[in-house]
Amino acid sequence: MSDLKPISALGAAAPRLLTLGTLTLRENPGLGLASLALRRGGTAPSPFGLTLPDPGGWAASGAYAAFWTGPDQWMIEAEGRGEEDFAAALKAEAPGCSITEQTDGWVAFEITSVAGGAPLSRLMEKLVNVDAAGFGPGHATRTGLEHMSVFLIRRAEDRLAIIGMRTLAGSLWHAIETAAGRLVAV
Amino acid sequence: MTRLSGGLIDRDRKLSFTFDGQVYYGHAGDTLASALLANDVRLVGRSFKYHRPRGIFSAGSEEPNALVELRSGARQEPNTRATVAELFDGLEARSQNRMGPLNRDLLAVNDLMSPFFAAGFYYKTFMWPRAFWEKLYEPAIRKAAGLGSLSMQADPDHYDKGFLHCDLLVIGGGAAGLAAALTAARAGAQVVLADEDSRLGGRLLAETLQLDDAPATEWIAALEAEFASLPNLRVMRRTTVFGVYDHGVYGAVERVADHLTTPGAGVRQTLWRITAKRAVLAAGATERHIPFANNDRPGIMLAGALRAYANRWAVCPARRVAIFTNNDDGHRTARDLIAKGVEVAGVIDSRKGVHPQGSYPLFDGAVVSDSRGRLGLTRIEITRDGDSQWIDCGALGVAGGWNPNVHLTAHHRGRPIWDPEALAFVPGADGPAGLIAAGAAAGRGELAAALADGATRAAQALADLGLAARLPDLPRAEASPAGQAAFWHVPGKKRAWVDMQNDVTVKDIVLAHKENMRPVEHLKRWTTLGMATDQGKTANVSALAVMAELTGQSIPATGTTIFRPPYTPVALSVLGGGDTGRHFRPHRLTPTHHWAEARGAVFTEVGQWMRAQYFPQAGETHWRQSVDREVLAVRVGVGLCDVTTLGKVDVQGADAAAFLDRLYANTISTLKVGRVRYGLMLREDGFAYDDGTVARMAEDHFVVTTTTANAGLVYRQMEFARQCLWPDLDVQLISTTDAWAQIAVAGPQSRALLERVVDTADLSNAGFPFMACAELSICNGLRARLFRISFSGELAYEVAVPARYGHALMQRLMELGEDLGATPYGTEALGVLRIEKGHAAGNELNGHSTAAMLGLGRMVSAKKDAIGALMSRREGLAADRRRLVGLVPETRSGKVTAGAHLFTDGAEQTMETDQGWITSAAYSPHVGSMIGLGFLENGDAREGEILIAANPLEGESQRLRVVSPHFVDPEGGRLRV
């Protein structure tokens, strides 16, 4: 294990956590990410037992999950493996595919509601031009948020992940925090 | 004037407010307009051009007259319609467009000079002397003719934005809108109901018409209760749908806190973009007036407004009123006012043979032909069959019929069509797709018809979407017939106002007709009719009717008035939305940003990036001291710079090498694994596009870098090439710019420093030569990538680690390199170092330079094709003889200015004799003077020549000597040691 100490995308030793009303925002540095793209004519593998989802989809299996990012292309998530060389592990699971390390290309903000899906719908209304009513559990999409490109994943009725570019972490957190804070202020 | 009985105001809640400094009281539920009328304030402003006294004309968002300034300090807000400003405790309002007190406005002198201000006056007068326009005439006219003033302070409030999606958007919460929303919501559709008012009901709130033999408010209350229980219906009050945009997107502004003293922690307004599969436009109708002589006095208003003030707000501007009408609706106003105890001095009906509908004097076949009252109406002149008489009254309601609010249906250049029965323009068939008008907005404003139409249209909209809806049981509505006659204005010699807001009279239209400004578009611009905040809501159709009379054509043959967004004024603040200041746009922070910040770095914005520009140290008082020190540290020791911002793209696949051969001008496929090559991309037109490095990590795996500025563009270009140009190639791409923190370690001591962090690799010149790359581990097992590349001309490397470790790696390198002189350097030093080495950057790669100009002509391989290669050989480009040169001042202390143009010594300085220009300049601590790079005609053959660098903008002229662009180590020995 290296003796270098990592910092979070928001620049601190510990990930940021904030509760605003019924919503909790959590920076998730433990999320390992690697992209998986099929070679021309290749068939989709089932890394870690995952069934790679169709466009707009997200599928989970235990600590692993995958969401569609383009034709023949997915992002594979591994909870708790942010510090490891997760791309190497995925490569072993998906031989013959193009795998690229993506963990630190992104920052994942996990948003949890203690009042069901409604507060998440309200939050989405203020952040993204995506119809929350048609974005139930198992949906993932890429969209714009305050001039930033993000992935949006509905992990459960009461859980939404917003995955943005790591270097934009501060601006993205600010946008989410502001919107969530205004829901409380109303 | 005391309040009338009834109304929808909360008499238990008294609110104080000021108008022009005077304290008044109103009630919750009042608008500023109703509260002013309740306090006997009829005069509220001055007209645009003539500064005529003006009062409240309407009871809604169509108001042309009662424009006021609200609030004070930074929240001062001009041109707000008093008729839609909800009263709150402590509201401050002021009249505007006046000089001196409102009742003695000095600029009222304009009214005496009205012959000079006729239609198009500013096109005809003030033409001479020409220079006077900007300095004298225009400022004077602006001062005299105008609207409110700005505070010139930043808006202290927050504005928000949001997105909604629905099956059906119902625009307007009156009878038709409520029926539509009810029908759709009960059918289970996702429904948004938006209304500009603070409460639902629309015109029902202003009427005494009964529903199921009970006040309409009872039906509305029951509906609201049901609405609250329907989760699929979202009711948005105080929300104006102001525009229809492509693909079923509607713009709406929700006035979240305009009715509060301040928004507190919340937002003032929210801009909503509503994506609706279908929309029902139930925006109601706007009453029109009938122009007659001096019809603009305070106290003269729309009859429907007079009725609304009495019924909803329990106020009337006078004890004794009269009604001037061409239809039955005017009589209804008279009946309602009498029921409230107001004395009706008479109903003047242009129609002959009509009968009174209540106990009031009726003048049938008569018109109002003039009025009196300096600051407010006192008398009107009634003319019947040539005989005139004056009667006293303090208010006059004018009922000229109703214009459907077709505005939104015209937003995709839909053209309303003339309905000769309704005597109005109704929505045409070519309006925005999916938008269906209902009720009064469709010309079906009679109450029972409006209710039924709302329900039917909603069901029709849902049927389009495959949703079945049952029509609800609608309440039985009291009849409200219109019985209208085509009567548009009272002819006469005196001025009769058509457009109150812009002071456009019948005479102006006659003049426009005389001057051949007859098409409606010309009429508008010649007279300013229909402009400004009300966009002619109460004027346009009347003006068309007058013009039709003059041309002898029908109204539809004369023209059609169409509309564009916004329906009512929208504040720029809410359109801007979101953050101002620091968070105005997103910022990208490098992995070492916080480290650099802690060291006191000065940052510069590079696109979205915040980059360390230089790192000042104690005792340094000028940025040049810091930069010179940083540059020298790289030349003699080792410098560290975060270069994460350079774009990185991971390229994999069996055809990755072939793909890169087509993308780069030079050959990539011959690159060996573990080696890096400098790559040059051309644009399709043959000009140089971007440069970077290509590292081959495996046979089928490359990592390419781009410039910081072009990172996104090049990646997009690569994806385009992959997906569209050569989809047959087996190539996979993904950006890894953010994933890796990349630090440049540059300088003669860089190898010594890196050897202290690398775990096992051999970094000797033989083991890891110039342009080598490797995946290895550092600091006891952290995966890393090492590239031996140099931007500075020194022995140099770039080391990459997962971004989260960038901060710690920088710290570690600084600690371990202390004895080697490790020094962080910023973008300024980076720039100096690359100019000293003669490397091209954004200043040279500006889209106007060719590979040959950059001295890279031989990189464009003739052995293969690549994007832009063919076009780079076309005559126009290939013949360009400008070449990149180095420039130094003839005397050491001389200046080199980027942007200056180069001329042969002694030659005339003209466009024709221009020899090139300076692209980059810096002070070089290595050379000991300023240096520059530039493009010069035949530059590669002019070394040693003295040129003149002319900077005429600043009156500067410098003598410069042409030298090699490589000021440092032209043989490249240093980076290969």
PDB file of C-alpha atoms in Angstrom, chain A residues 120-135 141 143-144 152, chain B residues 161-170 188-193 231-236 246-252 271-279 465:
ATOM      1  CA  LEU A 120     -35.646  13.632  -5.064  1.00  0.00           C
ATOM      2  CA  SER A 121     -38.158  14.531  -7.750  1.00  0.00           C
ATOM      3  CA  ARG A 122     -38.258  18.089  -6.437  1.00  0.00           C
ATOM      4  CA  LEU A 123     -34.477  18.235  -6.455  1.00  0.00           C
ATOM      5  CA  MET A 124     -34.265  16.882  -9.989  1.00  0.00           C
ATOM      6  CA  GLU A 125     -36.733  19.533 -11.163  1.00  0.00           C
ATOM      7  CA  LYS A 126     -34.307  22.209 -10.086  1.00  0.00           C
ATOM      8  CA  LEU A 127     -31.169  20.575 -11.424  1.00  0.00           C
ATOM      9  CA  VAL A 128     -31.776  18.635 -14.608  1.00  0.00           C
ATOM     10  CA  ASN A 129     -34.130  18.587 -17.554  1.00  0.00           C
ATOM     11  CA  VAL A 130     -35.096  14.978 -16.901  1.00  0.00           C
ATOM     12  CA  ASP A 131     -38.624  13.890 -16.087  1.00  0.00           C
ATOM     13  CA  ALA A 132     -38.372  12.426 -12.594  1.00  0.00           C
ATOM     14  CA  ALA A 133     -41.659  10.584 -13.094  1.00  0.00           C
ATOM     15  CA  GLY A 134     -40.050   8.530 -15.853  1.00  0.00           C
ATOM     16  CA  PHE A 135     -36.761   8.103 -14.033  1.00  0.00           C
ATOM     17  CA  THR A 141     -28.710   8.944 -18.104  1.00  0.00           C
ATOM     18  CA  THR A 143     -27.348  15.096 -18.965  1.00  0.00           C
ATOM     19  CA  GLY A 144     -26.349  18.698 -18.398  1.00  0.00           C
ATOM     20  CA  LEU A 152     -27.591  10.578 -13.152  1.00  0.00           C
TER      21      LEU A 152
ATOM     22  CA  LYS B 161     -34.762  27.858 -12.549  1.00  0.00           C
ATOM     23  CA  GLY B 162     -36.265  24.455 -13.014  1.00  0.00           C
ATOM     24  CA  PHE B 163     -37.696  21.923 -15.411  1.00  0.00           C
ATOM     25  CA  LEU B 164     -41.141  20.365 -15.424  1.00  0.00           C
ATOM     26  CA  HIS B 165     -42.594  17.636 -17.593  1.00  0.00           C
ATOM     27  CA  CYS B 166     -46.260  16.884 -18.053  1.00  0.00           C
ATOM     28  CA  ASP B 167     -48.860  15.385 -20.332  1.00  0.00           C
ATOM     29  CA  LEU B 168     -50.967  18.503 -20.289  1.00  0.00           C
ATOM     30  CA  LEU B 169     -50.110  22.065 -19.426  1.00  0.00           C
ATOM     31  CA  VAL B 170     -53.141  24.211 -18.745  1.00  0.00           C
ATOM     32  CA  GLY B 188     -54.846  10.399 -14.406  1.00  0.00           C
ATOM     33  CA  ALA B 189     -52.720  12.513 -16.720  1.00  0.00           C
ATOM     34  CA  GLN B 190     -49.718  14.451 -15.414  1.00  0.00           C
ATOM     35  CA  VAL B 191     -51.088  17.986 -15.396  1.00  0.00           C
ATOM     36  CA  VAL B 192     -49.606  21.386 -14.675  1.00  0.00           C
ATOM     37  CA  LEU B 193     -52.072  24.237 -14.178  1.00  0.00           C
ATOM     38  CA  PRO B 231     -50.891  14.063  -6.834  1.00  0.00           C
ATOM     39  CA  ASN B 232     -50.762  14.121 -10.639  1.00  0.00           C
ATOM     40  CA  LEU B 233     -51.879  17.760 -10.766  1.00  0.00           C
ATOM     41  CA  ARG B 234     -49.527  20.571  -9.953  1.00  0.00           C
ATOM     42  CA  VAL B 235     -51.157  23.938  -9.453  1.00  0.00           C
ATOM     43  CA  MET B 236     -48.820  26.870  -9.983  1.00  0.00           C
ATOM     44  CA  ASP B 246     -39.748  24.404 -29.987  1.00  0.00           C
ATOM     45  CA  HIS B 247     -40.655  20.822 -29.181  1.00  0.00           C
ATOM     46  CA  GLY B 248     -43.433  21.606 -26.719  1.00  0.00           C
ATOM     47  CA  VAL B 249     -41.292  23.626 -24.340  1.00  0.00           C
ATOM     48  CA  TYR B 250     -43.076  26.452 -22.539  1.00  0.00           C
ATOM     49  CA  GLY B 251     -41.330  29.213 -20.634  1.00  0.00           C
ATOM     50  CA  ALA B 252     -42.922  30.259 -17.372  1.00  0.00           C
ATOM     51  CA  LEU B 271     -37.869  30.381 -14.416  1.00  0.00           C
ATOM     52  CA  TRP B 272     -39.527  27.114 -15.394  1.00  0.00           C
ATOM     53  CA  ARG B 273     -39.021  25.290 -18.642  1.00  0.00           C
ATOM     54  CA  ILE B 274     -42.080  23.111 -18.963  1.00  0.00           C
ATOM     55  CA  THR B 275     -41.986  20.277 -21.469  1.00  0.00           C
ATOM     56  CA  ALA B 276     -45.604  19.490 -22.204  1.00  0.00           C
ATOM     57  CA  LYS B 277     -46.921  16.860 -24.577  1.00  0.00           C
ATOM     58  CA  ARG B 278     -50.015  18.993 -25.037  1.00  0.00           C
ATOM     59  CA  ALA B 279     -51.167  22.361 -23.748  1.00  0.00           C
ATOM     60  CA  LEU B 465     -51.924  11.022 -26.249  1.00  0.00           C
TER      61      LEU B 465
END
